[in-house]
Amino acid sequence: MNRATSPQGLPGSLAAALAAFRRQGLAQALEDIYHRLPDTTCQRQGHCCGLLPPLAPVELLAWLAGLQARPTGERVAQASALIEHFLTNAAQRRPCPWAEATACAVYPRRFLACRAYGLWPAAVYAERRQAALLAQEGIARAWAGLGVSLPAEVLAPGPEYCQQVRVAAPGENLPRADDLLHACESEMERLAKTLPPEPDVTAAGGDLSHLLARLALGERACLAAKVRVTKALLAGQERQARQILDQYLALGRAWATTWEEPSS
Ligand code: SF4
């Protein structure tokens, strides 16, 4: 499907959504939601960062708006890392691109799912983990239809519930954690509804790496590229996979180079 693009090389609908996001000051509104959650401490074992977390639509837009404002070199590096994540994560289990050995590279800007991990009551977390597992089974069936059997490490469920997270300064009036988290999610949904509809964000299904690959390479081309890279990696053709990856990453970098914040 051909869609009109903005001077920044974005689909017109996305450029409109980002302009409305900025006009309405939603970056600050999102920050305010994050700060409703209590500060926590943990033993920083890093298990929770073993996968790229799912993002709400308004978080996807916030991240894109933030990326667009970064210096070119950083924007290109971040876009390239996310596109590589998307193209390889069916063949290999990939950690969150911002996970470092003992830290998160974007900790002050981390997402609601990161902040909420360990705060959900264990039973609620278990339900969500089970839902993610069922979704993963659907993805495995779709790949099987293409003749690809995904490795067990890729299909393994997300992290177990963490018992090590503690509220840093428990307050007497702290609402139940699940009420608070549901309220944060509802408020993020409400913010997203104040913006023009954005089909790429919807189609990405909360996967930031998919959104970047889709924007940079195109809706169908990013999926075709992923199938090629996955088949080559699973066949042990590392060199061929690298060549295919490099070809698409060059396209991604070229896209990210030209994609700048519009001057106001
Ligand atoms: S953004 Fe940071 S805290 Fe969240 S999963 Fe990635 S590395 Fe972990």
mmCIF file of C-alpha atoms and ligand atoms in Angstrom:
data_model
loop_
_atom_site.group_PDB
_atom_site.id
_atom_site.type_symbol
_atom_site.label_atom_id
_atom_site.label_comp_id
_atom_site.label_asym_id
_atom_site.label_seq_id
_atom_site.Cartn_x
_atom_site.Cartn_y
_atom_site.Cartn_z
ATOM 1 C CA MET A 1 0.000 0.000 0.000
ATOM 2 C CA ASN A 2 1.447 3.384 -0.965
ATOM 3 C CA ARG A 3 0.813 6.138 1.488
ATOM 4 C CA ALA A 4 1.678 9.815 1.390
ATOM 5 C CA THR A 5 4.927 10.621 3.166
ATOM 6 C CA SER A 6 5.978 13.739 5.044
ATOM 7 C CA PRO A 7 9.119 15.762 4.138
ATOM 8 C CA GLN A 8 10.847 13.770 6.930
ATOM 9 C CA GLY A 9 10.185 10.502 5.096
ATOM 10 C CA LEU A 10 7.474 9.339 7.505
ATOM 11 C CA PRO A 11 4.000 8.167 6.524
ATOM 12 C CA GLY A 12 1.721 11.218 6.634
ATOM 13 C CA SER A 13 -0.443 9.669 9.358
ATOM 14 C CA LEU A 14 2.584 9.133 11.587
ATOM 15 C CA ALA A 15 3.894 12.660 10.992
ATOM 16 C CA ALA A 16 0.432 13.966 11.983
ATOM 17 C CA ALA A 17 0.341 11.780 15.113
ATOM 18 C CA LEU A 18 3.825 12.925 16.155
ATOM 19 C CA ALA A 19 2.925 16.583 15.554
ATOM 20 C CA ALA A 20 -0.179 16.166 17.739
ATOM 21 C CA PHE A 21 1.897 14.315 20.355
ATOM 22 C CA ARG A 22 4.268 17.292 20.588
ATOM 23 C CA ARG A 23 1.528 19.920 20.443
ATOM 24 C CA GLN A 24 -0.341 18.308 23.319
ATOM 25 C CA GLY A 25 2.782 17.893 25.457
ATOM 26 C CA LEU A 26 2.235 14.150 25.798
ATOM 27 C CA ALA A 27 5.887 13.431 26.595
ATOM 28 C CA GLN A 28 5.371 15.208 29.922
ATOM 29 C CA ALA A 29 1.971 13.540 30.420
ATOM 30 C CA LEU A 30 3.623 10.148 29.970
ATOM 31 C CA GLU A 31 6.401 11.090 32.364
ATOM 32 C CA ASP A 32 3.742 12.072 34.929
ATOM 33 C CA ILE A 33 2.145 8.630 34.564
ATOM 34 C CA TYR A 34 5.486 6.913 35.119
ATOM 35 C CA HIS A 35 6.018 8.954 38.264
ATOM 36 C CA ARG A 36 2.772 7.710 39.771
ATOM 37 C CA LEU A 37 4.621 4.457 40.389
ATOM 38 C CA PRO A 38 6.742 4.194 43.497
ATOM 39 C CA ASP A 39 10.514 3.998 43.253
ATOM 40 C CA THR A 40 11.704 0.435 43.641
ATOM 41 C CA THR A 41 14.917 -1.349 44.472
ATOM 42 C CA CYS A 42 16.048 -4.767 43.285
ATOM 43 C CA GLN A 43 19.112 -6.963 43.162
ATOM 44 C CA ARG A 44 19.585 -6.074 39.481
ATOM 45 C CA GLN A 45 19.931 -9.606 38.242
ATOM 46 C CA GLY A 46 18.848 -8.460 34.785
ATOM 47 C CA HIS A 47 16.400 -11.318 34.101
ATOM 48 C CA CYS A 48 13.632 -8.791 33.437
ATOM 49 C CA CYS A 49 15.666 -7.288 30.565
ATOM 50 C CA GLY A 50 15.964 -10.601 28.710
ATOM 51 C CA LEU A 51 13.467 -9.446 26.059
ATOM 52 C CA LEU A 52 12.464 -6.122 24.517
ATOM 53 C CA PRO A 53 9.397 -5.149 26.575
ATOM 54 C CA PRO A 54 6.030 -4.509 24.887
ATOM 55 C CA LEU A 55 5.143 -0.821 24.641
ATOM 56 C CA ALA A 56 1.803 0.976 24.680
ATOM 57 C CA PRO A 57 0.988 2.995 21.514
ATOM 58 C CA VAL A 58 1.664 6.297 23.260
ATOM 59 C CA GLU A 59 5.049 4.979 24.417
ATOM 60 C CA LEU A 60 5.907 3.992 20.842
ATOM 61 C CA LEU A 61 5.109 7.535 19.721
ATOM 62 C CA ALA A 62 7.063 9.027 22.635
ATOM 63 C CA TRP A 63 10.064 6.950 21.725
ATOM 64 C CA LEU A 64 9.845 7.936 18.051
ATOM 65 C CA ALA A 65 9.506 11.615 18.969
ATOM 66 C CA GLY A 66 12.547 11.285 21.234
ATOM 67 C CA LEU A 67 14.558 9.472 18.572
ATOM 68 C CA GLN A 68 13.696 12.075 15.968
ATOM 69 C CA ALA A 69 15.185 14.780 18.197
ATOM 70 C CA ARG A 70 18.497 12.944 18.800
ATOM 71 C CA PRO A 71 21.742 13.828 16.975
ATOM 72 C CA THR A 72 22.058 12.005 13.658
ATOM 73 C CA GLY A 73 24.754 9.551 14.775
ATOM 74 C CA GLU A 74 22.786 8.419 17.812
ATOM 75 C CA ARG A 75 19.538 8.207 15.867
ATOM 76 C CA VAL A 76 21.156 6.051 13.206
ATOM 77 C CA ALA A 77 22.800 3.747 15.778
ATOM 78 C CA GLN A 78 19.563 3.250 17.728
ATOM 79 C CA ALA A 79 17.488 2.639 14.617
ATOM 80 C CA SER A 80 20.054 0.182 13.271
ATOM 81 C CA ALA A 81 20.180 -1.768 16.561
ATOM 82 C CA LEU A 82 16.394 -2.047 16.676
ATOM 83 C CA ILE A 83 16.090 -3.116 13.037
ATOM 84 C CA GLU A 84 18.744 -5.797 13.587
ATOM 85 C CA HIS A 85 16.845 -6.912 16.680
ATOM 86 C CA PHE A 86 13.680 -7.336 14.618
ATOM 87 C CA LEU A 87 15.375 -9.154 11.733
ATOM 88 C CA THR A 88 17.170 -11.688 13.959
ATOM 89 C CA ASN A 89 14.905 -12.303 16.938
ATOM 90 C CA ALA A 90 13.000 -15.219 15.374
ATOM 91 C CA ALA A 91 16.232 -17.177 14.995
ATOM 92 C CA GLN A 92 17.966 -16.072 18.193
ATOM 93 C CA ARG A 93 16.740 -15.058 21.612
ATOM 94 C CA ARG A 94 17.759 -11.429 21.850
ATOM 95 C CA PRO A 95 17.848 -9.404 25.074
ATOM 96 C CA CYS A 96 16.450 -5.903 25.246
ATOM 97 C CA PRO A 97 18.778 -3.732 23.095
ATOM 98 C CA TRP A 98 19.379 -1.410 26.063
ATOM 99 C CA ALA A 99 20.315 -4.134 28.531
ATOM 100 C CA GLU A 100 23.875 -3.822 29.820
ATOM 101 C CA ALA A 101 25.686 -6.236 32.112
ATOM 102 C CA THR A 102 24.611 -4.507 35.310
ATOM 103 C CA ALA A 103 22.442 -1.643 34.133
ATOM 104 C CA CYS A 104 19.857 -0.312 31.718
ATOM 105 C CA ALA A 105 21.282 2.176 29.203
ATOM 106 C CA VAL A 106 18.021 4.163 29.205
ATOM 107 C CA TYR A 107 16.990 3.688 32.845
ATOM 108 C CA PRO A 108 15.489 7.189 33.411
ATOM 109 C CA ARG A 109 13.453 6.762 30.196
ATOM 110 C CA ARG A 110 12.517 3.089 30.608
ATOM 111 C CA PHE A 111 8.992 1.981 29.798
ATOM 112 C CA LEU A 112 5.956 1.171 31.922
ATOM 113 C CA ALA A 113 6.518 -2.583 31.522
ATOM 114 C CA CYS A 114 10.026 -2.178 32.975
ATOM 115 C CA ARG A 115 8.792 -0.029 35.848
ATOM 116 C CA ALA A 116 5.903 -2.387 36.581
ATOM 117 C CA TYR A 117 7.948 -5.588 36.620
ATOM 118 C CA GLY A 118 7.888 -6.945 40.153
ATOM 119 C CA LEU A 119 5.119 -4.565 41.201
ATOM 120 C CA TRP A 120 2.254 -6.604 39.755
ATOM 121 C CA PRO A 121 0.733 -9.098 42.185
ATOM 122 C CA ALA A 122 2.215 -12.494 41.287
ATOM 123 C CA ALA A 123 -1.140 -13.932 40.115
ATOM 124 C CA VAL A 124 -1.791 -10.996 37.754
ATOM 125 C CA TYR A 125 1.722 -11.281 36.351
ATOM 126 C CA ALA A 126 1.221 -15.020 35.801
ATOM 127 C CA GLU A 127 -1.946 -14.336 33.762
ATOM 128 C CA ARG A 128 -0.125 -11.833 31.577
ATOM 129 C CA ARG A 129 2.820 -14.156 31.098
ATOM 130 C CA GLN A 130 0.430 -16.924 30.066
ATOM 131 C CA ALA A 131 -1.270 -14.621 27.547
ATOM 132 C CA ALA A 132 2.153 -13.764 26.080
ATOM 133 C CA LEU A 133 2.957 -17.453 25.849
ATOM 134 C CA LEU A 134 -0.262 -18.151 23.904
ATOM 135 C CA ALA A 135 0.547 -15.279 21.537
ATOM 136 C CA GLN A 136 4.002 -16.788 21.047
ATOM 137 C CA GLU A 137 2.419 -20.115 20.096
ATOM 138 C CA GLY A 138 0.418 -18.313 17.389
ATOM 139 C CA ILE A 139 3.636 -16.798 16.043
ATOM 140 C CA ALA A 140 5.291 -20.242 16.005
ATOM 141 C CA ARG A 141 2.351 -21.602 13.961
ATOM 142 C CA ALA A 142 2.653 -18.729 11.476
ATOM 143 C CA TRP A 143 6.365 -19.503 11.010
ATOM 144 C CA ALA A 144 5.595 -23.202 10.656
ATOM 145 C CA GLY A 145 3.320 -22.226 7.746
ATOM 146 C CA LEU A 146 6.442 -20.798 6.080
ATOM 147 C CA GLY A 147 8.304 -24.044 6.671
ATOM 148 C CA VAL A 148 10.341 -22.608 9.552
ATOM 149 C CA SER A 149 10.521 -24.296 12.935
ATOM 150 C CA LEU A 150 11.526 -21.700 15.519
ATOM 151 C CA PRO A 151 14.148 -22.752 18.083
ATOM 152 C CA ALA A 152 13.052 -23.550 21.637
ATOM 153 C CA GLU A 153 15.140 -20.674 23.057
ATOM 154 C CA VAL A 154 13.100 -18.198 21.024
ATOM 155 C CA LEU A 155 9.791 -19.740 22.095
ATOM 156 C CA ALA A 156 10.728 -19.876 25.783
ATOM 157 C CA PRO A 157 8.375 -17.734 27.883
ATOM 158 C CA GLY A 158 9.296 -14.324 29.268
ATOM 159 C CA PRO A 159 10.901 -13.836 32.656
ATOM 160 C CA GLU A 160 9.425 -15.462 35.760
ATOM 161 C CA TYR A 161 7.870 -13.300 38.420
ATOM 162 C CA CYS A 162 10.597 -11.514 40.351
ATOM 163 C CA GLN A 163 10.540 -11.698 44.156
ATOM 164 C CA GLN A 164 13.453 -9.276 44.552
ATOM 165 C CA VAL A 165 11.680 -6.007 43.721
ATOM 166 C CA ARG A 166 10.879 -3.830 46.744
ATOM 167 C CA VAL A 167 9.150 -0.479 47.021
ATOM 168 C CA ALA A 168 11.941 1.881 48.089
ATOM 169 C CA ALA A 169 9.856 3.846 50.605
ATOM 170 C CA PRO A 170 6.522 2.112 51.201
ATOM 171 C CA GLY A 171 3.863 4.784 51.736
ATOM 172 C CA GLU A 172 0.845 4.264 53.954
ATOM 173 C CA ASN A 173 -1.487 5.523 51.246
ATOM 174 C CA LEU A 174 -0.042 3.528 48.358
ATOM 175 C CA PRO A 175 -2.950 2.096 46.318
ATOM 176 C CA ARG A 176 -2.954 -1.625 45.547
ATOM 177 C CA ALA A 177 -0.238 -2.129 42.959
ATOM 178 C CA ASP A 178 -2.581 -3.706 40.393
ATOM 179 C CA ASP A 179 -5.096 -0.837 40.727
ATOM 180 C CA LEU A 180 -2.305 1.655 40.261
ATOM 181 C CA LEU A 181 -0.836 -0.158 37.257
ATOM 182 C CA HIS A 182 -4.236 -0.585 35.603
ATOM 183 C CA ALA A 183 -4.861 3.142 36.146
ATOM 184 C CA CYS A 184 -1.523 3.950 34.453
ATOM 185 C CA GLU A 185 -2.384 1.713 31.497
ATOM 186 C CA SER A 186 -5.870 3.252 31.203
ATOM 187 C CA GLU A 187 -4.439 6.747 31.233
ATOM 188 C CA MET A 188 -1.945 5.821 28.514
ATOM 189 C CA GLU A 189 -4.813 4.420 26.415
ATOM 190 C CA ARG A 190 -6.753 7.632 26.939
ATOM 191 C CA LEU A 191 -3.785 9.727 25.796
ATOM 192 C CA ALA A 192 -3.400 7.599 22.656
ATOM 193 C CA LYS A 193 -7.063 8.179 21.802
ATOM 194 C CA THR A 194 -6.487 11.945 21.742
ATOM 195 C CA LEU A 195 -4.145 11.454 18.753
ATOM 196 C CA PRO A 196 -4.982 10.842 15.078
ATOM 197 C CA PRO A 197 -5.170 7.101 14.264
ATOM 198 C CA GLU A 198 -1.803 5.669 13.228
ATOM 199 C CA PRO A 199 -1.846 2.349 11.333
ATOM 200 C CA ASP A 200 1.902 1.606 11.597
ATOM 201 C CA VAL A 201 1.858 1.983 15.367
ATOM 202 C CA THR A 202 -1.230 -0.241 15.588
ATOM 203 C CA ALA A 203 0.289 -2.887 13.291
ATOM 204 C CA ALA A 204 3.514 -3.017 15.314
ATOM 205 C CA GLY A 205 1.525 -4.533 18.204
ATOM 206 C CA GLY A 206 3.703 -2.930 20.876
ATOM 207 C CA ASP A 207 6.967 -4.138 19.297
ATOM 208 C CA LEU A 208 9.262 -1.130 18.890
ATOM 209 C CA SER A 209 11.738 -3.082 16.769
ATOM 210 C CA HIS A 210 8.965 -4.069 14.344
ATOM 211 C CA LEU A 211 7.790 -0.475 14.123
ATOM 212 C CA LEU A 212 11.280 0.778 13.252
ATOM 213 C CA ALA A 213 11.821 -1.959 10.649
ATOM 214 C CA ARG A 214 8.410 -1.284 9.146
ATOM 215 C CA LEU A 215 9.036 2.441 8.871
ATOM 216 C CA ALA A 216 12.574 2.088 7.539
ATOM 217 C CA LEU A 217 12.153 -0.864 5.162
ATOM 218 C CA GLY A 218 8.434 -0.954 4.427
ATOM 219 C CA GLU A 219 5.505 -3.045 5.616
ATOM 220 C CA ARG A 220 6.119 -6.118 3.441
ATOM 221 C CA ALA A 221 9.847 -5.735 2.831
ATOM 222 C CA CYS A 222 10.648 -5.856 6.548
ATOM 223 C CA LEU A 223 8.784 -9.175 6.901
ATOM 224 C CA ALA A 224 10.387 -10.608 3.754
ATOM 225 C CA ALA A 225 13.808 -9.556 5.065
ATOM 226 C CA LYS A 226 13.092 -11.208 8.404
ATOM 227 C CA VAL A 227 12.157 -14.483 6.721
ATOM 228 C CA ARG A 228 15.376 -14.433 4.663
ATOM 229 C CA VAL A 229 17.594 -13.681 7.652
ATOM 230 C CA THR A 230 15.826 -16.237 9.858
ATOM 231 C CA LYS A 231 16.092 -19.028 7.282
ATOM 232 C CA ALA A 232 19.786 -18.307 6.696
ATOM 233 C CA LEU A 233 20.576 -18.205 10.436
ATOM 234 C CA LEU A 234 18.643 -21.401 11.191
ATOM 235 C CA ALA A 235 20.398 -23.145 8.301
ATOM 236 C CA GLY A 236 23.750 -22.200 9.851
ATOM 237 C CA GLN A 237 24.548 -19.863 6.929
ATOM 238 C CA GLU A 238 26.014 -17.146 9.126
ATOM 239 C CA ARG A 239 27.896 -15.378 6.345
ATOM 240 C CA GLN A 240 24.883 -15.213 4.073
ATOM 241 C CA ALA A 241 22.698 -14.025 6.954
ATOM 242 C CA ARG A 242 25.243 -11.277 7.711
ATOM 243 C CA GLN A 243 25.246 -10.156 4.079
ATOM 244 C CA ILE A 244 21.454 -9.950 3.980
ATOM 245 C CA LEU A 245 21.420 -8.132 7.315
ATOM 246 C CA ASP A 246 24.039 -5.621 6.197
ATOM 247 C CA GLN A 247 22.055 -4.893 3.058
ATOM 248 C CA TYR A 248 18.909 -4.051 5.050
ATOM 249 C CA LEU A 249 20.750 -2.256 7.838
ATOM 250 C CA ALA A 250 22.302 0.044 5.221
ATOM 251 C CA LEU A 251 18.758 0.930 4.091
ATOM 252 C CA GLY A 252 17.744 1.473 7.714
ATOM 253 C CA ARG A 253 20.688 3.744 8.391
ATOM 254 C CA ALA A 254 19.984 5.779 5.241
ATOM 255 C CA TRP A 255 16.382 6.201 6.376
ATOM 256 C CA ALA A 256 17.381 7.237 9.898
ATOM 257 C CA THR A 257 19.943 9.718 8.559
ATOM 258 C CA THR A 258 17.330 11.753 6.737
ATOM 259 C CA TRP A 259 14.625 11.402 9.326
ATOM 260 C CA GLU A 260 14.859 14.535 11.449
ATOM 261 C CA GLU A 261 12.554 16.448 13.711
ATOM 262 C CA PRO A 262 10.582 19.009 11.664
ATOM 263 C CA SER A 263 11.628 22.599 12.319
ATOM 264 C CA SER A 264 8.865 24.439 14.171
HETATM 265 S S1 SF4 B 1 14.504 -0.641 28.648
HETATM 266 FE FE1 SF4 B 1 16.036 -0.966 30.275
HETATM 267 S S2 SF4 B 1 14.855 -1.690 32.085
HETATM 268 FE FE2 SF4 B 1 13.535 -1.962 30.250
HETATM 269 S S3 SF4 B 1 13.920 -4.084 29.556
HETATM 270 FE FE3 SF4 B 1 15.334 -2.735 28.404
HETATM 271 S S4 SF4 B 1 17.266 -2.753 29.590
HETATM 272 FE FE4 SF4 B 1 15.611 -3.524 30.948
#
